[in-house]
Amino acid sequence: AAPMPGVVAEVVAATGRKVARGDALLTLEAMKMRASIRAEVDGRVAAVLTQQGAQVDAKDLLMILE
């Protein structure tokens, strides 16, 4: 989920990709600051629910890991 409102600057992880805890999933930009959203657990990206350039609100679901 998005920790803050902002714009999706980059989507790093694609559907089906295996990720480890700490891997970068995407980058959000807000007020000229960038925040890297990282995997909290090991798993696989089941779905990417956003795209580069999308405006998101805090707590919007961005990806599903399984």
Short mmCIF file of C-alpha atoms in Angstrom, two decimals:
data_model
loop_
_atom_site.label_atom_id
_atom_site.label_comp_id
_atom_site.label_asym_id
_atom_site.label_seq_id
_atom_site.Cartn_x
_atom_site.Cartn_y
_atom_site.Cartn_z
CA ALA A 1 0.00 0.00 0.00
CA ALA A 2 1.10 3.57 -0.64
CA PRO A 3 2.58 5.16 2.51
CA MET A 4 1.72 8.67 1.24
CA PRO A 5 -0.07 10.39 -1.63
CA GLY A 6 2.10 10.92 -4.70
CA VAL A 7 2.90 9.92 -8.25
CA VAL A 8 4.29 6.51 -9.24
CA ALA A 9 7.69 7.46 -10.65
CA GLU A 10 8.82 3.93 -11.54
CA VAL A 11 7.48 0.39 -11.33
CA VAL A 12 10.41 -1.99 -10.79
CA ALA A 13 8.74 -5.35 -10.13
CA ALA A 14 6.52 -7.08 -12.68
CA THR A 15 3.80 -9.68 -12.21
CA GLY A 16 5.30 -13.11 -11.61
CA ARG A 17 8.66 -11.83 -10.37
CA LYS A 18 10.11 -13.46 -7.25
CA VAL A 19 11.14 -10.90 -4.64
CA ALA A 20 13.05 -11.07 -1.39
CA ARG A 21 12.39 -8.98 1.70
CA GLY A 22 13.89 -5.53 1.05
CA ASP A 23 13.78 -5.68 -2.77
CA ALA A 24 12.55 -2.48 -4.46
CA LEU A 25 9.05 -2.81 -5.92
CA LEU A 26 8.34 0.73 -7.07
CA THR A 27 9.20 4.37 -6.46
CA LEU A 28 6.77 7.10 -5.39
CA GLU A 29 7.42 10.80 -5.80
CA ALA A 30 5.81 13.48 -3.63
CA MET A 31 6.84 17.12 -3.31
CA LYS A 32 10.09 16.44 -5.24
CA MET A 33 11.07 13.66 -2.83
CA ARG A 34 11.29 10.02 -3.88
CA ALA A 35 10.43 7.04 -1.69
CA SER A 36 11.33 3.48 -2.62
CA ILE A 37 8.60 0.99 -1.74
CA ARG A 38 10.22 -2.33 -0.78
CA ALA A 39 8.97 -5.87 -0.22
CA GLU A 40 8.22 -6.55 3.43
CA VAL A 41 8.38 -10.34 2.92
CA ASP A 42 9.83 -12.90 0.51
CA GLY A 43 7.35 -13.90 -2.17
CA ARG A 44 6.13 -13.44 -5.72
CA VAL A 45 4.38 -10.46 -7.28
CA ALA A 46 0.84 -11.72 -7.90
CA ALA A 47 -0.47 -8.44 -9.35
CA VAL A 48 0.67 -4.90 -10.12
CA LEU A 49 -2.29 -2.58 -9.51
CA THR A 50 -0.72 0.69 -10.70
CA GLN A 51 1.45 2.08 -13.48
CA GLN A 52 4.12 4.72 -13.99
CA GLY A 53 2.65 8.22 -13.87
CA ALA A 54 -0.41 7.22 -11.83
CA GLN A 55 -1.52 9.53 -9.00
CA VAL A 56 -2.12 7.54 -5.80
CA ASP A 57 -3.51 8.35 -2.38
CA ALA A 58 -2.13 7.18 0.95
CA LYS A 59 -3.06 3.55 1.64
CA ASP A 60 -3.98 2.79 -2.00
CA LEU A 61 -3.13 -0.82 -2.83
CA LEU A 62 -0.26 -0.85 -5.35
CA MET A 63 0.84 -4.50 -5.58
CA ILE A 64 -0.19 -7.88 -4.26
CA LEU A 65 2.53 -10.27 -3.06
CA GLU A 66 1.94 -13.93 -2.32
#
